[in-house]
XYZ file of C-alpha atoms in Angstrom:
538
model
C 3.949 -142.680 -35.504
C 2.883 -141.002 -32.544
C 0.051 -138.475 -33.185
C 1.520 -134.555 -32.701
C -0.528 -132.659 -29.489
C -2.301 -129.341 -30.853
C -1.433 -127.068 -29.135
C -3.993 -125.338 -26.526
C -6.200 -122.497 -27.823
C -6.524 -119.973 -25.584
C -10.394 -118.569 -25.796
C -11.133 -115.486 -27.446
C -12.287 -112.116 -25.467
C -15.744 -112.539 -27.502
C -15.897 -115.904 -26.362
C -15.175 -115.340 -22.281
C -17.851 -113.747 -20.525
C -15.520 -112.591 -17.842
C -13.006 -110.494 -19.933
C -15.994 -108.520 -21.480
C -16.869 -107.304 -18.094
C -13.581 -106.246 -17.385
C -13.762 -104.681 -20.259
C -16.657 -101.784 -20.134
C -17.773 -100.650 -17.083
C -21.107 -101.866 -15.259
C -24.250 -99.444 -16.378
C -24.639 -96.801 -14.271
C -27.714 -96.790 -12.096
C -30.884 -94.750 -12.380
C -29.821 -92.953 -9.038
C -26.901 -91.911 -10.052
C -27.626 -90.862 -13.373
C -30.287 -88.042 -11.638
C -27.733 -87.322 -9.051
C -25.471 -86.123 -11.868
C -27.895 -84.217 -13.754
C -29.056 -82.987 -10.763
C -25.506 -81.309 -9.863
C -25.282 -79.816 -13.359
C -28.581 -78.252 -13.377
C -27.713 -77.279 -10.021
C -24.506 -75.875 -10.884
C -26.310 -74.231 -13.888
C -29.052 -72.762 -11.817
C -26.550 -70.816 -10.032
C -24.784 -69.417 -13.052
C -28.497 -68.343 -14.937
C -30.691 -66.813 -11.891
C -27.769 -65.785 -9.882
C -24.401 -65.297 -11.864
C -25.591 -63.731 -14.425
C -27.914 -61.187 -12.980
C -25.711 -59.877 -11.050
C -22.581 -59.805 -13.566
C -25.090 -58.125 -15.504
C -26.298 -55.711 -13.013
C -22.736 -55.085 -11.529
C -20.857 -54.752 -15.133
C -23.827 -51.812 -16.958
C -23.536 -48.697 -17.575
C -26.211 -46.583 -16.508
C -26.589 -43.994 -19.319
C -29.023 -40.670 -17.916
C -30.747 -39.828 -20.492
C -29.936 -36.330 -21.960
C -31.961 -34.064 -23.981
C -29.817 -34.327 -27.190
C -31.760 -32.461 -29.439
C -32.353 -29.240 -26.960
C -27.938 -29.711 -26.933
C -27.751 -29.850 -30.277
C -29.774 -26.738 -31.510
C -28.147 -24.394 -28.393
C -24.671 -25.788 -30.144
C -26.095 -25.316 -33.909
C -26.611 -21.719 -33.066
C -30.285 -22.469 -33.442
C -31.775 -21.353 -29.820
C -31.065 -18.125 -29.784
C -30.062 -15.274 -31.586
C -27.972 -12.368 -30.779
C -29.678 -8.743 -29.846
C -28.785 -5.974 -27.919
C -31.227 -3.696 -26.615
C -30.313 0.140 -25.689
C -32.119 2.698 -23.804
C -30.796 5.905 -24.963
C -32.617 8.990 -22.959
C -32.792 12.176 -24.707
C -32.100 14.958 -21.569
C -31.603 18.857 -22.845
C -32.243 22.523 -21.930
C -34.793 23.475 -24.466
C -38.277 24.369 -22.976
C -40.256 23.596 -26.310
C -41.367 20.145 -25.688
C -42.312 19.589 -28.744
C -39.170 20.644 -30.355
C -37.399 17.451 -27.374
C -40.297 15.406 -29.103
C -39.426 16.158 -33.296
C -35.465 15.657 -31.686
C -36.683 11.824 -30.735
C -38.643 11.012 -33.341
C -35.580 12.020 -36.162
C -33.098 10.804 -34.014
C -35.347 7.177 -33.896
C -35.733 7.190 -37.691
C -32.123 7.696 -38.310
C -31.699 4.824 -36.684
C -34.038 3.034 -38.246
C -33.465 3.731 -41.566
C -29.800 3.324 -40.661
C -27.197 -0.285 -40.613
C -24.592 1.430 -38.942
C -25.608 -0.166 -34.960
C -27.606 -3.604 -36.876
C -26.835 -5.956 -33.291
C -28.366 -3.353 -31.573
C -32.075 -2.714 -30.733
C -32.399 1.008 -29.923
C -35.167 2.356 -28.315
C -34.857 6.558 -28.052
C -37.046 7.685 -25.320
C -37.242 12.009 -24.363
C -36.543 12.977 -21.203
C -37.281 16.833 -19.795
C -36.216 20.290 -19.522
C -33.506 20.455 -17.372
C -31.066 23.212 -16.344
C -28.451 21.207 -15.408
C -27.335 17.307 -15.567
C -28.061 15.378 -12.324
C -25.713 11.861 -11.094
C -29.115 10.605 -10.020
C -30.376 10.565 -14.179
C -27.863 8.209 -15.927
C -30.179 5.105 -13.418
C -32.772 4.047 -16.009
C -30.812 4.992 -18.942
C -27.913 2.942 -20.822
C -27.166 6.344 -22.479
C -28.835 9.343 -20.812
C -28.088 12.477 -24.011
C -27.875 15.665 -22.670
C -28.049 18.472 -25.512
C -27.436 22.348 -23.584
C -28.715 24.070 -26.048
C -27.913 27.142 -24.543
C -24.405 26.721 -24.521
C -22.487 29.319 -26.852
C -19.945 27.402 -27.872
C -19.130 25.483 -30.531
C -20.701 21.873 -31.888
C -18.437 19.514 -29.737
C -19.717 16.289 -27.914
C -17.952 14.857 -25.162
C -18.801 11.742 -22.374
C -18.008 11.579 -19.190
C -15.355 9.417 -17.507
C -17.606 8.344 -15.109
C -21.062 7.619 -15.931
C -22.997 7.063 -19.117
C -23.788 10.294 -20.517
C -22.807 11.812 -23.688
C -22.641 16.243 -23.705
C -23.699 18.150 -26.848
C -23.527 21.129 -27.646
C -24.799 21.920 -30.524
C -23.739 25.995 -31.280
C -25.255 27.606 -34.049
C -26.363 23.988 -35.618
C -30.380 23.967 -36.958
C -32.084 21.490 -35.944
C -31.919 18.372 -38.904
C -27.974 18.974 -37.925
C -28.016 18.977 -34.235
C -29.977 15.489 -34.994
C -27.601 14.353 -37.514
C -24.341 15.030 -35.149
C -25.779 13.567 -32.091
C -26.703 10.395 -34.083
C -22.986 10.110 -35.074
C -21.925 10.129 -31.659
C -23.887 8.212 -30.838
C -22.965 5.606 -33.572
C -18.820 6.241 -32.195
C -19.745 5.127 -28.901
C -21.255 1.495 -29.697
C -18.498 0.882 -32.564
C -16.390 -0.444 -31.436
C -18.216 -3.009 -29.555
C -20.151 -3.745 -32.374
C -17.473 -4.711 -34.369
C -16.207 -6.608 -30.660
C -19.738 -8.122 -30.737
C -19.305 -9.342 -35.150
C -15.643 -10.701 -34.643
C -17.128 -12.813 -30.882
C -19.440 -13.966 -33.410
C -17.793 -14.715 -36.177
C -16.426 -18.250 -36.320
C -19.580 -19.679 -34.423
C -22.773 -20.574 -35.526
C -24.202 -17.603 -33.840
C -23.043 -15.746 -37.157
C -25.197 -12.631 -37.287
C -26.758 -11.415 -41.147
C -26.880 -8.238 -38.462
C -22.921 -8.581 -37.911
C -20.504 -5.852 -39.357
C -17.654 -7.120 -41.867
C -13.863 -5.942 -40.112
C -11.229 -5.984 -41.931
C -8.072 -7.589 -41.372
C -6.403 -4.936 -38.952
C -9.340 -5.044 -37.116
C -8.717 -9.037 -37.154
C -5.476 -8.637 -35.955
C -6.321 -6.023 -33.508
C -9.050 -8.142 -31.834
C -7.259 -11.280 -31.712
C -3.846 -9.797 -29.783
C -6.993 -8.429 -27.288
C -8.361 -11.284 -26.849
C -4.807 -13.313 -26.380
C -3.537 -10.939 -24.138
C -6.455 -11.023 -21.629
C -7.127 -13.854 -18.895
C -10.318 -16.655 -19.234
C -13.667 -14.589 -17.673
C -13.938 -15.398 -14.023
C -16.085 -14.403 -11.030
C -13.126 -14.000 -9.042
C -9.627 -12.620 -10.011
C -6.112 -12.644 -7.508
C -4.166 -9.867 -7.384
C -0.809 -10.500 -6.212
C 1.719 -6.528 -5.858
C 5.221 -7.713 -5.442
C 8.116 -5.662 -4.642
C 11.675 -7.083 -5.915
C 14.573 -4.939 -4.984
C 17.144 -5.853 -6.294
C 19.141 -4.519 -3.540
C 19.146 -3.964 0.296
C 17.036 -1.037 -0.186
C 14.178 0.296 -1.018
C 13.214 -2.495 1.504
C 9.397 -1.913 1.768
C 6.289 0.204 0.256
C 3.270 1.509 1.364
C 1.057 -0.137 -0.853
C -2.251 -0.372 1.158
C -2.093 3.401 0.589
C -1.095 3.840 -2.817
C -3.626 1.535 -3.542
C -6.555 3.241 -1.359
C -5.785 6.186 -3.339
C -5.187 5.245 -7.298
C -6.125 1.183 -7.537
C -9.758 0.869 -5.335
C -12.008 3.738 -7.320
C -10.922 1.312 -10.365
C -11.542 -1.759 -8.806
C -15.103 -0.777 -7.051
C -15.824 -0.347 -10.306
C -14.562 -3.724 -11.782
C -16.873 -4.750 -8.571
C -20.109 -5.761 -11.039
C -18.014 -7.950 -12.801
C -15.544 -9.769 -11.090
C -14.670 -9.755 -7.039
C -11.006 -9.467 -6.423
C -8.497 -10.198 -3.121
C -5.633 -8.285 -3.425
C -1.856 -9.538 -1.323
C 0.898 -7.617 -1.219
C 4.899 -8.988 -0.644
C 8.473 -7.886 -0.299
C 11.774 -9.359 -1.236
C 15.079 -8.372 -1.388
C 18.058 -9.124 -3.126
C 16.173 -9.914 -5.986
C 18.580 -10.845 -9.013
C 17.460 -11.304 -12.430
C 16.637 -14.603 -14.833
C 19.593 -16.339 -15.198
C 17.999 -17.428 -19.044
C 18.643 -13.356 -20.205
C 21.811 -11.431 -21.304
C 21.030 -9.063 -18.764
C 21.439 -4.633 -18.644
C 23.702 -3.491 -20.962
C 24.635 -0.030 -20.985
C 24.590 2.813 -23.490
C 27.854 4.790 -23.949
C 25.491 7.587 -26.032
C 22.530 7.470 -23.637
C 24.113 6.702 -20.538
C 21.599 4.344 -19.201
C 20.905 0.906 -18.748
C 19.126 -1.129 -21.484
C 17.039 -4.227 -20.995
C 16.941 -5.341 -24.838
C 13.420 -7.049 -25.721
C 14.325 -10.311 -26.097
C 14.435 -10.325 -22.417
C 11.312 -8.936 -21.194
C 9.518 -12.985 -21.627
C 11.975 -14.421 -20.044
C 12.737 -10.929 -17.056
C 10.734 -13.043 -14.169
C 13.134 -15.413 -12.448
C 10.652 -17.615 -11.374
C 12.898 -20.146 -9.655
C 13.857 -17.739 -7.229
C 11.239 -15.222 -7.180
C 7.683 -16.046 -4.662
C 5.072 -16.025 -7.047
C 2.260 -17.775 -6.750
C 0.466 -19.563 -9.725
C -3.162 -19.288 -8.479
C -4.459 -19.171 -4.766
C -7.962 -20.609 -4.208
C -10.308 -20.834 -7.136
C -9.809 -17.918 -9.469
C -6.599 -16.945 -12.024
C -3.832 -14.975 -10.207
C -2.825 -11.297 -11.614
C 0.658 -10.587 -10.916
C 2.042 -6.532 -11.098
C 6.124 -6.951 -9.985
C 7.731 -3.626 -9.430
C 11.087 -4.469 -10.454
C 14.403 -1.587 -8.557
C 17.394 -1.996 -10.056
C 20.495 -0.990 -7.979
C 21.982 2.108 -8.494
C 24.819 1.010 -10.728
C 22.591 -0.051 -13.034
C 19.699 2.783 -12.904
C 18.251 4.559 -14.919
C 17.510 0.962 -16.732
C 14.912 0.925 -19.508
C 13.658 -1.442 -22.740
C 16.390 -0.288 -25.358
C 14.036 -0.742 -28.659
C 11.271 1.739 -26.936
C 12.331 3.132 -23.904
C 9.862 2.525 -21.548
C 9.597 0.687 -18.266
C 6.896 -0.913 -18.411
C 5.870 -4.562 -20.194
C 2.280 -6.570 -20.065
C 2.895 -10.524 -20.310
C -0.250 -12.215 -21.675
C -2.381 -14.046 -19.700
C 0.008 -13.415 -16.230
C 0.219 -9.771 -15.290
C 2.850 -6.480 -16.137
C 6.025 -5.746 -14.732
C 7.195 -2.077 -14.594
C 10.775 -0.809 -13.537
C 11.191 1.644 -11.013
C 14.825 3.477 -11.133
C 15.602 5.488 -8.164
C 16.554 8.547 -7.138
C 20.197 9.502 -5.978
C 19.382 10.130 -2.539
C 16.724 6.837 -1.983
C 14.568 6.327 0.509
C 14.393 2.809 2.592
C 10.490 3.033 1.961
C 8.737 3.722 -1.308
C 5.772 6.617 -0.542
C 2.262 6.103 -1.621
C 3.178 9.773 -3.574
C 6.223 7.657 -5.297
C 3.847 4.290 -6.178
C 1.108 7.385 -7.837
C 3.064 6.732 -11.276
C 3.389 3.010 -10.549
C -0.233 2.312 -9.794
C -1.755 3.956 -13.025
C 0.363 1.922 -15.048
C -0.842 -1.150 -13.293
C -4.619 -0.205 -13.421
C -4.213 0.458 -17.052
C -2.784 -3.555 -17.596
C -4.825 -4.485 -15.335
C -8.058 -3.024 -17.384
C -6.302 -5.001 -20.456
C -5.809 -8.401 -18.318
C -9.118 -8.655 -17.754
C -10.123 -7.560 -21.395
C -11.824 -3.835 -20.574
C -11.970 -2.629 -24.110
C -9.689 0.434 -24.450
C -12.684 2.621 -25.443
C -14.919 4.384 -25.253
C -13.184 6.932 -22.717
C -16.490 6.835 -20.354
C -15.234 3.744 -17.630
C -19.524 2.873 -17.233
C -20.234 2.206 -20.629
C -16.761 0.623 -21.117
C -18.106 -1.228 -18.208
C -21.280 -2.459 -19.574
C -19.414 -3.021 -23.190
C -17.314 -5.555 -21.112
C -20.493 -7.491 -20.131
C -22.342 -7.827 -23.649
C -19.045 -9.710 -24.551
C -18.765 -11.314 -21.596
C -21.970 -12.457 -21.453
C -21.700 -14.102 -24.990
C -18.559 -15.254 -24.823
C -19.493 -17.077 -22.062
C -22.826 -18.084 -24.097
C -20.819 -19.626 -26.943
C -18.370 -21.217 -24.697
C -21.214 -22.939 -23.261
C -23.062 -23.751 -25.668
C -19.973 -24.775 -27.945
C -19.417 -27.089 -24.244
C -23.454 -28.808 -25.085
C -22.252 -30.148 -28.522
C -19.251 -31.941 -28.003
C -20.304 -33.676 -24.777
C -24.083 -34.125 -27.515
C -21.511 -35.673 -29.936
C -19.346 -37.481 -27.337
C -22.265 -39.621 -25.904
C -23.593 -40.522 -29.687
C -20.279 -41.788 -30.442
C -18.887 -43.655 -27.602
C -22.121 -45.481 -26.832
C -20.438 -47.353 -23.596
C -19.723 -44.618 -21.494
C -21.787 -43.836 -18.303
C -23.782 -41.397 -17.953
C -24.076 -40.295 -14.876
C -27.289 -38.800 -13.019
C -25.035 -35.267 -12.336
C -23.922 -35.158 -15.853
C -27.890 -35.091 -16.736
C -28.460 -32.770 -13.401
C -25.841 -30.467 -15.400
C -26.589 -30.087 -18.263
C -30.326 -29.506 -17.614
C -29.052 -26.454 -15.447
C -26.413 -25.371 -18.593
C -29.809 -25.285 -20.480
C -32.162 -23.691 -18.111
C -28.918 -21.123 -17.525
C -28.363 -20.360 -20.814
C -32.198 -20.057 -21.709
C -33.150 -17.121 -18.551
C -29.095 -15.523 -19.405
C -30.294 -15.111 -23.141
C -34.004 -13.316 -21.816
C -32.141 -11.154 -19.781
C -30.006 -10.106 -22.894
C -33.194 -9.821 -24.582
C -34.709 -7.344 -21.979
C -31.773 -5.520 -21.312
C -30.933 -7.262 -18.171
C -26.480 -7.585 -18.566
C -25.832 -8.052 -15.046
C -27.910 -10.335 -14.592
C -27.195 -12.420 -17.632
C -23.984 -12.119 -17.023
C -24.419 -13.883 -13.603
C -26.645 -17.087 -15.377
C -24.210 -17.323 -18.416
C -20.981 -17.606 -15.988
C -23.178 -20.428 -13.963
C -23.891 -22.375 -17.428
C -20.671 -22.830 -18.748
C -19.779 -23.502 -15.362
C -22.138 -26.032 -15.414
C -21.596 -26.934 -18.956
C -17.376 -27.452 -18.092
C -18.441 -29.756 -15.412
C -20.488 -32.644 -16.875
C -18.631 -32.429 -19.420
C -15.502 -33.730 -18.026
C -16.987 -35.799 -14.742
C -14.290 -37.603 -13.836
C -15.924 -41.528 -13.133
C -17.119 -40.703 -17.417
C -13.474 -38.872 -18.673
C -12.377 -41.889 -17.119
C -14.267 -43.940 -19.465
C -13.611 -42.733 -22.456
C -10.058 -44.090 -22.806
C -11.310 -47.799 -21.453
C -12.756 -49.343 -25.166
C -14.348 -52.805 -25.114
C -11.117 -54.893 -25.945
C -10.369 -53.885 -22.741
C -13.182 -55.587 -21.203
C -13.014 -58.740 -22.985
C -9.037 -59.177 -22.376
C -10.344 -59.123 -18.537
C -13.469 -61.022 -18.809
C -12.046 -64.351 -21.050
C -9.190 -65.257 -18.225
C -11.759 -65.192 -14.941
C -14.471 -66.587 -16.521
C -12.815 -69.174 -19.057
C -11.910 -71.522 -16.958
C -14.990 -71.877 -14.922
C -17.110 -71.417 -17.987
C -15.531 -74.363 -19.960
C -16.222 -77.308 -17.179
C -19.989 -76.587 -17.081
C -20.614 -75.801 -20.481
C -18.939 -79.648 -21.282
C -20.917 -81.298 -18.294
C -23.683 -79.610 -20.413
C -22.726 -80.668 -23.560
C -22.282 -84.323 -21.959
C -25.335 -84.768 -20.734
C -27.338 -83.958 -23.820
C -25.505 -86.258 -26.222
C -26.227 -89.009 -23.952
C -30.210 -87.596 -24.034
C -29.996 -87.970 -27.467
C -28.575 -91.233 -27.831
C -31.072 -92.797 -25.412
C -34.361 -91.081 -27.491
C -32.743 -92.548 -30.232
C -32.071 -96.319 -29.530
C -35.160 -96.347 -27.585
C -37.001 -95.470 -30.475
């Protein structure tokens, strides 16, 4: 039998050198290895030496140093305690110097032993013999007590409306009874102010042990007074508007009326705030469609406006009343003249013709006479301007008592100073808590500068208070409050409050991820290669 041919056996890959060369790449030359390493090192050098510092510099948050301890001290009421010095001078018609000195000594002893005016540091000084009180004698004292011992009138006392002078006629009372009477009159002159100051400090860290307890009725009245008054401002804009339901009256002598009846009050108030005035007239002014309108009462023969319609009486859609002009708030005074067909018009529940809108202004209805002229004269506006003057004092926060306007202005100065110091201190505390809670928030240099200015002004205001310079204290307290609010509402800082760290991660990961992955993988691969060579060599 013929031998069977064996099939040809193909050589394996291990036995075929040519196939082995095709399966694995040739070894990398040392020059190529160093070139690759240099490229990787160059990229990482750029990232570490240039990119990373630039990224840190551009994304770092600047936080100026704030005096947090001092800010918290003001917020906690530890930096200052309110005390209001009052200088009271006793002038008398008594020629005997020893009698005047005895009266001063007795009054001083009564105030030291009494707790009727605990918030005040009262200093009573003797005046001099005077047959009649002169206006210039009031300038060196907060209150001048003029005792007329020669008066034959019964025992009485009265405050002068335009001067800080308390006129006292002791009558036939002896020295002790006269001293007791004067003491109670002084206490009564400052009782309302003391209640107001105690109410301001009652809910603050500055609450004083010397404050007085208030009844529920007193708190309600003080809250109502605070609610209707505007927030203190260094300037107010007064807008006087005449709205006539018909074609008459088409004009009013407002300039002369203001000069006669309102300018004296504005001059007195100018020590606390400044005022600008503008006027306007609009004819055929319709009622607001949101109210029911006047209803005729057959019994009285008058048109009645319901009390529920007073809040919506002003037709804001058609009446040109600007909400604000410039930096200060606008106080609106509206004089409405109804048509003859709807006159006389009054409030149904009270029978009055004027009302106050809290933190907005005042409204008054002027019922025309049967023979109404086309213009309102200054005499026609006398009662109107007096009503506007009362509304203005309530809207700017002037206390309703005592009867002396000068003492009321001094009381308002002390009250406004106190409220501004409380507000600025509270804002400092809020800013301190905000910076501690949000560690990633930026604190610009302007904020630190405003905080330093606030603290400096607060310290100066408190110093002025302790020394009785109340007008200077008010000016410094106003600047302190403005600077504190400026620091707290810094635009660049407020914007970052609503930009948490999660938003930053969401922005940076899609941007830096695609760039970082190739660099990191190349570096890891090269490190592993170096490790294998090191192991192989050992």
